[in-house]
Coordinates of C-alpha atoms and ligand atoms in Angstrom, one line a residue:
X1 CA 135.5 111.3 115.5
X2 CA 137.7 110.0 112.8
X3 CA 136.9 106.1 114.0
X4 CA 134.3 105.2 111.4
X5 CA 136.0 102.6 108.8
X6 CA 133.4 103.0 106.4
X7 CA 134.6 100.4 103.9
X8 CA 133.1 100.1 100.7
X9 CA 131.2 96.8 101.5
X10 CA 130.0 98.1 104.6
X11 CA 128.5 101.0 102.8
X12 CA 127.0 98.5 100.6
X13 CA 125.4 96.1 102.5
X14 CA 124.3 99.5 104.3
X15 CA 122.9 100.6 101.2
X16 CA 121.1 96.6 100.7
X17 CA 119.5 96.8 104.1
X18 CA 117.7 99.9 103.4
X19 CA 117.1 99.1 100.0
X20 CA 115.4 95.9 101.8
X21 CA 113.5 97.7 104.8
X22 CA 111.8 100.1 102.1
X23 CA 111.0 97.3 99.9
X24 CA 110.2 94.6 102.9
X25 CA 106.8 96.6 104.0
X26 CA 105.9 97.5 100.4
X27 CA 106.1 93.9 99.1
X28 CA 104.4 92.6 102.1
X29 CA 101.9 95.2 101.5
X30 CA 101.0 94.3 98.3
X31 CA 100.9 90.8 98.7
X32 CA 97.9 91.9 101.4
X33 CA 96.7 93.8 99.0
X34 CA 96.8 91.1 96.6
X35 CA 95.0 88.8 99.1
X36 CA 92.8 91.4 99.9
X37 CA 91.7 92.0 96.0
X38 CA 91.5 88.2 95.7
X39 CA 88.8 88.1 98.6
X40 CA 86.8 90.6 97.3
X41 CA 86.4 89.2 93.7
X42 CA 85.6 85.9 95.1
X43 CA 82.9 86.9 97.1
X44 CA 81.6 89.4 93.9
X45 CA 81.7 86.7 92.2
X46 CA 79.7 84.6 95.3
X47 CA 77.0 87.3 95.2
X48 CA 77.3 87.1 91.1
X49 CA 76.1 83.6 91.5
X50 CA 74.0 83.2 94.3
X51 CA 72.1 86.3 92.2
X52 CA 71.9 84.4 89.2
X53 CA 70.5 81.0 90.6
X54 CA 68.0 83.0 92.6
X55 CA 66.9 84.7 89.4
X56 CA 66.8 81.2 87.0
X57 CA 64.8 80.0 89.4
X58 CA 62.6 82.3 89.3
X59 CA 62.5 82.1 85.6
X60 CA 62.0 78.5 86.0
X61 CA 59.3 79.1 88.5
X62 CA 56.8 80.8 85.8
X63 CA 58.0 77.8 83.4
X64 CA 57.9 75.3 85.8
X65 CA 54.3 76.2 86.8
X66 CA 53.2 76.3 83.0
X67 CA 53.9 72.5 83.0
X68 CA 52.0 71.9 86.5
X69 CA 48.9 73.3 84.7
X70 CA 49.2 71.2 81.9
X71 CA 50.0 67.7 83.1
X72 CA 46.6 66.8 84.3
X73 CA 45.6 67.3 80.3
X74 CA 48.4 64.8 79.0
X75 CA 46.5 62.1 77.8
X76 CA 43.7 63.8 76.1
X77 CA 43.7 64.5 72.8
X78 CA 45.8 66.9 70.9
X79 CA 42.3 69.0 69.6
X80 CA 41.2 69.5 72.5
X81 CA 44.1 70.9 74.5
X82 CA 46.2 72.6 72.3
X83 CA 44.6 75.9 73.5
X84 CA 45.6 75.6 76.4
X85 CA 49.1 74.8 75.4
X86 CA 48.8 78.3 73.9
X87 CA 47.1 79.5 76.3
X88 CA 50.2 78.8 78.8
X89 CA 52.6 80.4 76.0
X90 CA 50.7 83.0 75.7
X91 CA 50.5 84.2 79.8
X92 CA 53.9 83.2 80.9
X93 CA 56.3 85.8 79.5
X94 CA 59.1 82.9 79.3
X95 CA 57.6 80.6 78.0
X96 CA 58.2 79.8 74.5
X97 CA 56.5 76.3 73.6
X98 CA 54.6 73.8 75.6
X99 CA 54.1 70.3 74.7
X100 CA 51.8 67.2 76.3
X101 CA 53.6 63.7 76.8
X102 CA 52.0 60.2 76.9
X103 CA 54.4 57.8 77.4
X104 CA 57.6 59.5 76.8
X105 CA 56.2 60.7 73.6
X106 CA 55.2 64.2 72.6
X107 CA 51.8 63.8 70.9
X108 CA 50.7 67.6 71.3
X109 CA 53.0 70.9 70.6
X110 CA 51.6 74.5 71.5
X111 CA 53.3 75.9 67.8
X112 CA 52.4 72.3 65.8
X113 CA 49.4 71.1 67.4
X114 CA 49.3 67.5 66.7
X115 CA 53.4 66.2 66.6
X116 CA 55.0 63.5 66.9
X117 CA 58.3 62.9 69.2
X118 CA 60.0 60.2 71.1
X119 CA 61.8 61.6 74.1
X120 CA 64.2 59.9 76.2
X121 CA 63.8 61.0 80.4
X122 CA 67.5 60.1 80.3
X123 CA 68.4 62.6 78.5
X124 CA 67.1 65.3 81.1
X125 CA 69.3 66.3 84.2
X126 CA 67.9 64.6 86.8
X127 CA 64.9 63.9 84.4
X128 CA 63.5 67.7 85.0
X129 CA 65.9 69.7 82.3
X130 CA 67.8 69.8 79.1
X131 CA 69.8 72.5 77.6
X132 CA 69.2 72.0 73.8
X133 CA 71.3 74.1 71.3
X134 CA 68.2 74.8 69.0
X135 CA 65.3 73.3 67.6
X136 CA 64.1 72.8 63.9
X137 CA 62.1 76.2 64.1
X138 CA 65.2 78.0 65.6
X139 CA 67.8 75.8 64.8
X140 CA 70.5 78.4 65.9
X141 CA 69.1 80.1 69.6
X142 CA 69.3 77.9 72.5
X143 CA 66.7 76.4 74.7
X144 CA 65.9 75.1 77.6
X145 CA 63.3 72.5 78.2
X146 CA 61.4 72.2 81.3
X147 CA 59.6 68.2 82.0
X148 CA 57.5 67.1 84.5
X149 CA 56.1 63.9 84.2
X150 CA 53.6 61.5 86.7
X151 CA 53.2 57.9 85.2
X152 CA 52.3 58.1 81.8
X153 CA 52.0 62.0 81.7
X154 CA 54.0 64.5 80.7
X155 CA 54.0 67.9 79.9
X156 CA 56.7 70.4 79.5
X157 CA 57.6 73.8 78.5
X158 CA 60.7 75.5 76.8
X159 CA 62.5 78.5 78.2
X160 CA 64.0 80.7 75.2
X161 CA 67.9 81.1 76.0
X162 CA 67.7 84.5 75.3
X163 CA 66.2 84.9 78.6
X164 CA 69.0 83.1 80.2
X165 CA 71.7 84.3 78.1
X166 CA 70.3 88.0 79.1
X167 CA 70.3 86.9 82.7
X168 CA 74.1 85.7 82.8
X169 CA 74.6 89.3 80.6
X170 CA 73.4 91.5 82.8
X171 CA 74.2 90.2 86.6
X172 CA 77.6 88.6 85.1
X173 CA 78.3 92.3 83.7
X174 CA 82.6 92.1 84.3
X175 CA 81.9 88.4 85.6
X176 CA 82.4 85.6 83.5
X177 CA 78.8 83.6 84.3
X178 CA 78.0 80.6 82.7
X179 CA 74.8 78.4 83.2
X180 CA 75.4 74.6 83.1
X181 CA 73.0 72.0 82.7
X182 CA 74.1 68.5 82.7
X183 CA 76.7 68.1 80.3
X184 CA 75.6 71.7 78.9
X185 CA 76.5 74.9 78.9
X186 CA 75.5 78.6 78.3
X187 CA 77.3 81.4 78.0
X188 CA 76.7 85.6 78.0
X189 CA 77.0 85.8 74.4
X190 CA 74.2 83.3 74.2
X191 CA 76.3 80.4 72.5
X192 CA 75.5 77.1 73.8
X193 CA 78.6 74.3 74.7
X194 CA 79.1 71.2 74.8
X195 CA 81.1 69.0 77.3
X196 CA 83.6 69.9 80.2
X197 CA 83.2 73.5 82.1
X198 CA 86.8 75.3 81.8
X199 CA 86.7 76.8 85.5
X200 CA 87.8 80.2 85.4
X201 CA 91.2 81.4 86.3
X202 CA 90.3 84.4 88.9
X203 CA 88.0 83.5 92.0
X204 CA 86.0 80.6 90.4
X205 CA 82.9 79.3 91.9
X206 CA 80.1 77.0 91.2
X207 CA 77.0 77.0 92.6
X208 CA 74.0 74.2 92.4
X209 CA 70.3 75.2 92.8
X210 CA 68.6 73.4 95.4
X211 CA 65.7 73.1 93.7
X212 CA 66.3 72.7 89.8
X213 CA 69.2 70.7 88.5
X214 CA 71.1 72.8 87.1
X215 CA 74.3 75.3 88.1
X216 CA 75.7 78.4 87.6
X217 CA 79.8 79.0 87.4
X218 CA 81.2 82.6 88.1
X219 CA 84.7 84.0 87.6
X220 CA 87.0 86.1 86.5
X221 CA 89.5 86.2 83.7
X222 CA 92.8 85.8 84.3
X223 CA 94.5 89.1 85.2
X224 CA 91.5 90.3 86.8
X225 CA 93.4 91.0 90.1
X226 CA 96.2 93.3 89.4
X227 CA 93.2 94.7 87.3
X228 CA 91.1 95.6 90.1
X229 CA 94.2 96.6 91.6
X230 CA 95.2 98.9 89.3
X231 CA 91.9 100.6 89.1
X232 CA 90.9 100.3 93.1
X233 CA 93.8 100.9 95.2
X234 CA 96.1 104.1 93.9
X235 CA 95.5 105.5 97.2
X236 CA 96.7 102.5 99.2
X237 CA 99.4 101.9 96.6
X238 CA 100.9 105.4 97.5
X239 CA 100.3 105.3 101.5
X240 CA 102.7 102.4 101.1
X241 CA 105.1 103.4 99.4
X242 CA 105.1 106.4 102.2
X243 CA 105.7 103.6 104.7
X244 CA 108.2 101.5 102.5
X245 CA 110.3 105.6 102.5
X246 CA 109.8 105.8 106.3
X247 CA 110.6 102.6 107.1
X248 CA 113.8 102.4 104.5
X249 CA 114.7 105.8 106.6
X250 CA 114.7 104.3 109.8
X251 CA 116.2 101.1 108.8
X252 CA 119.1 103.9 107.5
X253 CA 118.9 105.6 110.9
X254 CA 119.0 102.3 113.0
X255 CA 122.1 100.9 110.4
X256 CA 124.0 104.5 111.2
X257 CA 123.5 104.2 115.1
X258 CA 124.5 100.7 114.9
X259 CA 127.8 101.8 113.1
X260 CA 128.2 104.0 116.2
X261 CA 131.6 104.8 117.8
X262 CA 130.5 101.6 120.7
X263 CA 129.4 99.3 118.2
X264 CA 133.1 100.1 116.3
X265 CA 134.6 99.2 119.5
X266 CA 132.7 96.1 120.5
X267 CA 134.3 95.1 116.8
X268 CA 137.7 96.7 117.8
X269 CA 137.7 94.3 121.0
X270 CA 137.0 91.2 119.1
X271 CA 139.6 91.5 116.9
X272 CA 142.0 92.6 119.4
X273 CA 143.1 95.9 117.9
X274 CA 143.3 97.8 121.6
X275 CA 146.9 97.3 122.4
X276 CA 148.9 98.2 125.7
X277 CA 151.9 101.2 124.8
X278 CA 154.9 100.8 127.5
X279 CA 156.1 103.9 129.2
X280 CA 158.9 103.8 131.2
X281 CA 159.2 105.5 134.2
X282 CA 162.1 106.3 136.4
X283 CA 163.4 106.6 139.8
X284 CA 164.1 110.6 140.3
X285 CA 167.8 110.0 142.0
X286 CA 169.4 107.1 139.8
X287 CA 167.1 107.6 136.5
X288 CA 167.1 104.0 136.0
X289 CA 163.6 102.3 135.2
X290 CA 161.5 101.3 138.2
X291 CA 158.8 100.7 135.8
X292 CA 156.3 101.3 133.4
X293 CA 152.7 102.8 132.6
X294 CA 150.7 101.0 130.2
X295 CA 149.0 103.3 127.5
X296 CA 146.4 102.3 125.2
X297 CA 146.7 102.3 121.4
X298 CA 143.4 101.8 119.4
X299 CA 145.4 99.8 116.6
X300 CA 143.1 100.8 113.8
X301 CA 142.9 98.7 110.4
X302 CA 141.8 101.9 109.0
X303 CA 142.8 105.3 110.9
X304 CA 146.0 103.7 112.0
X305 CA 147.0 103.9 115.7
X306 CA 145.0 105.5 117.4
X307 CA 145.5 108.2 121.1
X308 CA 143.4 107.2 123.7
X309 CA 141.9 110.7 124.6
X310 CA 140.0 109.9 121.5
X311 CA 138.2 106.7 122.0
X312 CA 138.1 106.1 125.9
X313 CA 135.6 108.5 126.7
X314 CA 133.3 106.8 124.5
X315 CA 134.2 103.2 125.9
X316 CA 133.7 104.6 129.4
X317 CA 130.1 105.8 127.9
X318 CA 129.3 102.2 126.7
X319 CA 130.8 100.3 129.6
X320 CA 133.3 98.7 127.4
X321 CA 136.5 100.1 128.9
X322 CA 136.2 97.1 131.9
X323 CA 136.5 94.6 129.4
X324 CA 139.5 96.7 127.5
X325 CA 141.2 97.1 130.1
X326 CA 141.0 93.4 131.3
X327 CA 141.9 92.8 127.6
X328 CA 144.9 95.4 128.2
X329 CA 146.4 93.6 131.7
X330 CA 145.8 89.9 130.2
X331 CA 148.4 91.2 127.1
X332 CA 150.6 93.3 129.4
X333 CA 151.1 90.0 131.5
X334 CA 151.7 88.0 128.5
X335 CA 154.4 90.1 127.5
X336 CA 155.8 91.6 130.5
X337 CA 156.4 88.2 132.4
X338 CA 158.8 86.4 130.1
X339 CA 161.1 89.4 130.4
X340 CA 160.5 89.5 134.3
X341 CA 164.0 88.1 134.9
X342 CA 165.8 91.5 133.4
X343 CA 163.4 93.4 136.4
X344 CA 165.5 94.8 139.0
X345 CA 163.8 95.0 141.9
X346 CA 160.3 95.2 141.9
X347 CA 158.7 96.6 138.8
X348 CA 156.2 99.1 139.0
X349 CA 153.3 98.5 136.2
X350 CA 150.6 101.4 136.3
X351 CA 147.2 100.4 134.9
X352 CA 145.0 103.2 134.1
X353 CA 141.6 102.5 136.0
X354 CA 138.0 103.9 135.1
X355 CA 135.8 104.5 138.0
X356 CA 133.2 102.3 135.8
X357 CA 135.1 99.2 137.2
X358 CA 135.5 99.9 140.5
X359 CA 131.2 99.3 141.0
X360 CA 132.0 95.2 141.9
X361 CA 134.8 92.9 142.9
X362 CA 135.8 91.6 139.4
X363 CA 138.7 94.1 139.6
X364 CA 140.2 92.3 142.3
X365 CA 140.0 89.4 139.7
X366 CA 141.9 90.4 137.6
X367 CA 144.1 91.7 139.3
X368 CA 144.9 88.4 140.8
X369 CA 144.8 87.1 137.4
X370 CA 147.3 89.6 136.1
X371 CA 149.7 89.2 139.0
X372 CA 149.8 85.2 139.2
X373 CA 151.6 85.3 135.7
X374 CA 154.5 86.8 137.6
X375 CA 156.5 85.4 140.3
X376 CA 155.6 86.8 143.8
X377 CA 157.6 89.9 144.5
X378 CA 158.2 90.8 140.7
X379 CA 156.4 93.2 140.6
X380 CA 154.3 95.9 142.0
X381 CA 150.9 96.8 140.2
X382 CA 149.7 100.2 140.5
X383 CA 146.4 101.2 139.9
X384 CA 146.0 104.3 138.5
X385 CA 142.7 106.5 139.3
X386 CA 142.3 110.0 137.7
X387 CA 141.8 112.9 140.4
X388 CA 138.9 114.1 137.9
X389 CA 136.6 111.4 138.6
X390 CA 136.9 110.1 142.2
X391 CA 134.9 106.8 143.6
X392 CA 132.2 107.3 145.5
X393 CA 133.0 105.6 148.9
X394 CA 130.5 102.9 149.7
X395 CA 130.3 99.7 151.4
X396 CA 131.4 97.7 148.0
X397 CA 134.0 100.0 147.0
X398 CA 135.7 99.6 150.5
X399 CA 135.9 96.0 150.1
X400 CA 137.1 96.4 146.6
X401 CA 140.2 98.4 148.1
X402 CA 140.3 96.3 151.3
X403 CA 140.7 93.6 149.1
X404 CA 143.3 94.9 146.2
X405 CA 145.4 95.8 149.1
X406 CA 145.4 92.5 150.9
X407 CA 146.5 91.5 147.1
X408 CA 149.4 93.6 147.1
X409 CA 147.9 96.3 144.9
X410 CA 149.1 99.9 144.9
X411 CA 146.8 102.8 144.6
X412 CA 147.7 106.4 142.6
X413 CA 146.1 109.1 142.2
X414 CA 146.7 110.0 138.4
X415 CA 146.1 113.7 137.4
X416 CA 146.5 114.6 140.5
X417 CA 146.2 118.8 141.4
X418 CA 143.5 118.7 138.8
X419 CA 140.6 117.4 140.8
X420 CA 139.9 118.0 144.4
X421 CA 140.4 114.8 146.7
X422 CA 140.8 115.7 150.0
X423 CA 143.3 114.3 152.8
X424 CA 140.4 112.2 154.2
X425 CA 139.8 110.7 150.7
X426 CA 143.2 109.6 150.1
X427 CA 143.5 107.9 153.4
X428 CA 140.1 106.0 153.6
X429 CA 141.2 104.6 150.4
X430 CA 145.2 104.2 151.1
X431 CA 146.8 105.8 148.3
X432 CA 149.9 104.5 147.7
X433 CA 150.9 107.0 145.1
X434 CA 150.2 110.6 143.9
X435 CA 151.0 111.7 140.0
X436 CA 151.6 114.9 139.6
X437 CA 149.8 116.5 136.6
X438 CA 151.9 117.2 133.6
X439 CA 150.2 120.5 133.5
X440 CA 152.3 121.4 137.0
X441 CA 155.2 120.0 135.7
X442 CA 155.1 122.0 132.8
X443 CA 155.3 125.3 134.4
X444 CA 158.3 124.8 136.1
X445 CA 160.6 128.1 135.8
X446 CA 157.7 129.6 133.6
X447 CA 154.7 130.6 136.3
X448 CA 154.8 131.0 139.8
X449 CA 151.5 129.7 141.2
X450 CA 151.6 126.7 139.4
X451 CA 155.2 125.9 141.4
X452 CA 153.5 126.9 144.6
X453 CA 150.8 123.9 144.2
X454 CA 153.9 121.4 143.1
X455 CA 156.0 122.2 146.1
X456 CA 152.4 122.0 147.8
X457 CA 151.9 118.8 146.2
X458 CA 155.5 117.4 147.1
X459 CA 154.9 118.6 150.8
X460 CA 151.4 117.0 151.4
X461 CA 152.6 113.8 150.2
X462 CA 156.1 113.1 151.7
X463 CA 153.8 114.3 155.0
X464 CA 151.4 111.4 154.1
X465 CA 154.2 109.4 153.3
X466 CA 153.2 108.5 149.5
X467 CA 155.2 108.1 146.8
X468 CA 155.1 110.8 144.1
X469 CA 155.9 110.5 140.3
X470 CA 155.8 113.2 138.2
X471 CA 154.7 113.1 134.8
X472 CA 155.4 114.8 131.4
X473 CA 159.3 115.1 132.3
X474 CA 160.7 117.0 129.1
X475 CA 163.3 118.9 129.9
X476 CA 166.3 118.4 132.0
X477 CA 165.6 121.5 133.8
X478 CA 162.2 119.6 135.2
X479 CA 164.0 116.4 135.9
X480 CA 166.6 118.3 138.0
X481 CA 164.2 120.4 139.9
X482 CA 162.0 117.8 140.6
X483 CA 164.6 115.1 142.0
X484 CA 165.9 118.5 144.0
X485 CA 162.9 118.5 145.6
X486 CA 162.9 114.8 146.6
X487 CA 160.3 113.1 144.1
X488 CA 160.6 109.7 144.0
X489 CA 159.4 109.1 140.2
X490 CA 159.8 110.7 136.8
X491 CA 158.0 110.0 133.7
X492 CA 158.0 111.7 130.2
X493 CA 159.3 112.0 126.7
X494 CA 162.7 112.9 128.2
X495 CA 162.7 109.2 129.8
X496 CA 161.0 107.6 127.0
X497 CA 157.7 108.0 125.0
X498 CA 155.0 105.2 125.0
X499 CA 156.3 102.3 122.8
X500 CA 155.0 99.1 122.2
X501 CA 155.8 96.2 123.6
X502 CA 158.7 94.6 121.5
X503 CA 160.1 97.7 121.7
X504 CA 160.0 98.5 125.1
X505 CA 161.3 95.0 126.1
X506 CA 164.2 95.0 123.8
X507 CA 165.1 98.9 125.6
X508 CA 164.2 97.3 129.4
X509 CA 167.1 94.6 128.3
X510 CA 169.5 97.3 127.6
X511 CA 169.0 99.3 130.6
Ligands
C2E601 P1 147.5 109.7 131.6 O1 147.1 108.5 132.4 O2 147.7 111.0 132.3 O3 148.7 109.3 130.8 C1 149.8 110.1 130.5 C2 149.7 110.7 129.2 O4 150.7 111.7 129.0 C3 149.9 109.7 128.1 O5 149.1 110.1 127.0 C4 151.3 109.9 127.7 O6 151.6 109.5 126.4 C5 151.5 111.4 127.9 N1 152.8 111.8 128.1 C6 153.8 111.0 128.7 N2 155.0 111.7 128.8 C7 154.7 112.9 128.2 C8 155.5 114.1 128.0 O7 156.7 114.2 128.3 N3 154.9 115.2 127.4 C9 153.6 115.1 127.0 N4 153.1 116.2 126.5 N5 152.8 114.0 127.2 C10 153.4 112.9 127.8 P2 148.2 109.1 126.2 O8 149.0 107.8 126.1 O9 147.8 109.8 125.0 O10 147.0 108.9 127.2 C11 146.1 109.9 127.4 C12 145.2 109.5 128.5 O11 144.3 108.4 128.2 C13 145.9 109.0 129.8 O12 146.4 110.0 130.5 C14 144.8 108.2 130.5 O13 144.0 109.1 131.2 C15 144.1 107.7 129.3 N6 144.4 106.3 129.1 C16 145.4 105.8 128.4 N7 145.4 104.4 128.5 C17 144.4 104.1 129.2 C18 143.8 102.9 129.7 O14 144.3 101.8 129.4 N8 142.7 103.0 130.5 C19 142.1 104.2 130.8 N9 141.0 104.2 131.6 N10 142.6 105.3 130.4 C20 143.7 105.3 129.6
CA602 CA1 147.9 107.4 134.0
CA603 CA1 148.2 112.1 134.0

């Protein structure tokens, strides 16, 4: 069907949509997928550390308990206890000194025996621990000290940062961990830091011990998504681009059906470009002009004018040709009824008619419509029904005709010899008019049996008493045999072709 303008921007913003229904599921795919990753570091790095708290307090426990069995000896003197300073060192596996307090003092060390050290409870998170970058033995390895104190005694015990700088190592493993004590911090590489924790860029989370006062901080670096990306979801990555192909095909296949001869003529009727053609027709004695048929022209911006054969059997399919058609009558009215005065007698206007809109009464509008732009007795409008696709008689359809008849409206059977009404057919819906195929009309003085069926024709309806027009007149030899044989109407080239309607006025004014 050569309807399809396919104009460059409609090919591309064809090409854009599909472009944008391939991409559309494959970026809203990997932005899930991006959520998705995003969830499942943050709660690796939840487990990262909730692990690690549960396993420096455990740590802490063996130190913490170190100090319990000491504090009872604070107080004594340094001689006498410092074995069991040692003692405590030398049992706990992470314990690396112990020391007795009286009175926020360190008087006894497990390495120094007696030792003298002001301490100040202040200095200790929540007075239980302090993360020290190093002491005079090992000025350069962190440590963590552990206090307990009851009045006046005090004992406490230091954690090596190794230990906890192992810990972070080997549960952080891709995690960045850090252990943070007051304004202190730790790191995997064992370094100790001073002042405000830089929270990490990929799933950060910090997490406070219940029990000891200090916390851990867990996250990623930054990148760490499209990293885990990357390295988890190939297979994902390539199921969606499968979806982002089938659903860029089917956006393709929708876009092509939607660019379908119907949708072209739902455009076509918006913008007017169905157009009524004028063909005159004649009376078969006097072969002046008792009227007209009204062809459609498809006025395409791209194919040029186009025949009807071509696009009405598709607008029949869709259910567009009722609204065509009304389109048609409204522009044959418009120009047909300011040259009404040069009509003489009344003029016949044939309006081809689809079976489609004979289902409901709105014909009957607009027929109404199309006749009150004339004055009454101007003309007479004929509605034109193919033999090839007769209505189906039913209780609406007999209203329909009982109606266009009380209107004035003439009935004709278009095509007619081609189908197979009946005699009852064409009374119950009181046909006015029979046309006689072209196909007939062409065979005069060439074949035999298709002259038998027109003098058949001719017969039948001067016995019915309907008019008759004959159509495809071409040659003076099938004007003058039909108007021998009495029909009333002649229509073809040899009269005049289709024309539009400028044209066909300006000839009407002349005849
Ligand atoms: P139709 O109703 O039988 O219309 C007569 C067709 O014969 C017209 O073709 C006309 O141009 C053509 N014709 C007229 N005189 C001669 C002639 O001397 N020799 C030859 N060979 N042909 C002649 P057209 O305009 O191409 O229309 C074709 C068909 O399309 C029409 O056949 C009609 O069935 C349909 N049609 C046209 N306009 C409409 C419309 O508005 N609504 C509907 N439903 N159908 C329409
Ligand atoms: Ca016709
Ligand atoms: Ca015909």
């Amino acid at each position: 069907m050569p309807l399809n303008a396919k104009t460059r921007r409609k090919r591309g913003k064809r090409l854009v949509v599909t472009l944008l229904s391939g991409l559309l599921p494959v970026l809203l795919g990997g932005v899930i997928l991006y959520m998705q990753a995003e969830r499942t570091l943050q709660q690796s790095t939840e487990l990262t550390a909730e692990e690690a708290v549960r396993q420096f307090e455990l740590i802490l426990d063996n130190t913490a308990q170190a100090a319990r069995e000491l504090l009872p000896l604070a107080g004594q003197p340094c001689n006498d206890v410092k074995l069991a300073l040692r003692e405590q060192v030398t049992r706990r596996p992470f314990v690396r000194s112990t020391n007795l307090v009286w009175d926020n003092n360190i008087y006894c060390s497990s390495l120094f025996g007696d030792y003298q050290e002001k301490i100040s409870a202040g200095d200790y998170s929540k007075g239980q621990l302090l993360l020290m970058k190093g002491n005079p033995v090992t000025p350069d390895t962190a440590l963590l000290v552990y206090r307990l104190s009851e009045g006046k005694q005090g004992a406490m015990s230091t954690l090596d940062g190794y230990h906890l700088s192992n810990v972070l190592r080997m549960i952080g493993r891709k995690t960045v961990l850090l252990l943070q004590v007051g304004p202190n911090w730790l790191s995997a590489d064992g370094a100790f830091h001073e002042g405000v924790l830089m929270a990490s860029p990929v799933a950060p989370i910090e997490l406070t011990s219940s029990r000891y006062a200090f916390e851990v901080a867990a996250g990623f670096p930054k990148g760490e998504t499209w990293r885990y990306m990357s390295s988890e979801y190939p297979p994902l990555f390539s199921l969606l681009i499968f979806f982002g192909m089938v659903s860029g095909a089917i956006g393709h296949v929708l876009q092509k059906r939607s660019s379908s001869p119907s949708h072209e003529m739902q455009r076509a009727l918006e913008s007017a470009e169905f157009v009524p053609y004028f063909q005159p027709v004649v009376h078969g004695d006097t072969k002046t002009w008792s009227g007209a048929e009204v062809l459609m022209r498809w006025n395409h911006p791209k194919e040029g004018l186009v025949r009807p054969d071509l696009f009405i059997p598709f607008a029949e399919h869709s259910g567009l040709i009722v609204p065509m058609t009304r389109s048609l009558m409204r522009q044959t009215a418009a120009l047909l009824a300011p040259a009404a005065s040069s009509f003489d007698g009344p003029f016949h206007i044939g309006i081809n008619i689809t079976a489609s809109h004979c289902k409901d009464l709105d014909l009957v509008e607009d027929c109404r419509e199309f006749l009150s732009a004339f004055a009454p007795g101007a003309i007479n409008l004929v509605l034109e029904l193919t033999e090839r696709e007769l209505i189906e008689p039913t209780a609406i359809t007999h209203q329909l005709f009982e109606q266009l008849h009380a209107l004035g409206v003439m009935i004709a059977i278009d095509d007619f010899g081609t189908g197979h009404s009946s005699l009852g057919y064409l009374r119950q819906f009181n046909v006015d008019f029979l046309k006689i195929d072209q196909s007939f009309v062409a065979m005069i003085g060439v074949d035999a049996l298709s002259r038998h069926i027109l003098d058949s024709i001719i017969e039948l309806s001067a016995k019915l008493d309907l008019g008759i027009v004959a159509e495809g007149v071409e040659t003076e030899a099938q004007s003058d045999y039909l108007a021998a044989h009495g029909v009333n109407f002649l229509q073809g080239y040899l009269f005049g072709r289709p024309m539009p309607g400028a044209e066909f006025i300006n000839a009407l004014r002349h005849h």
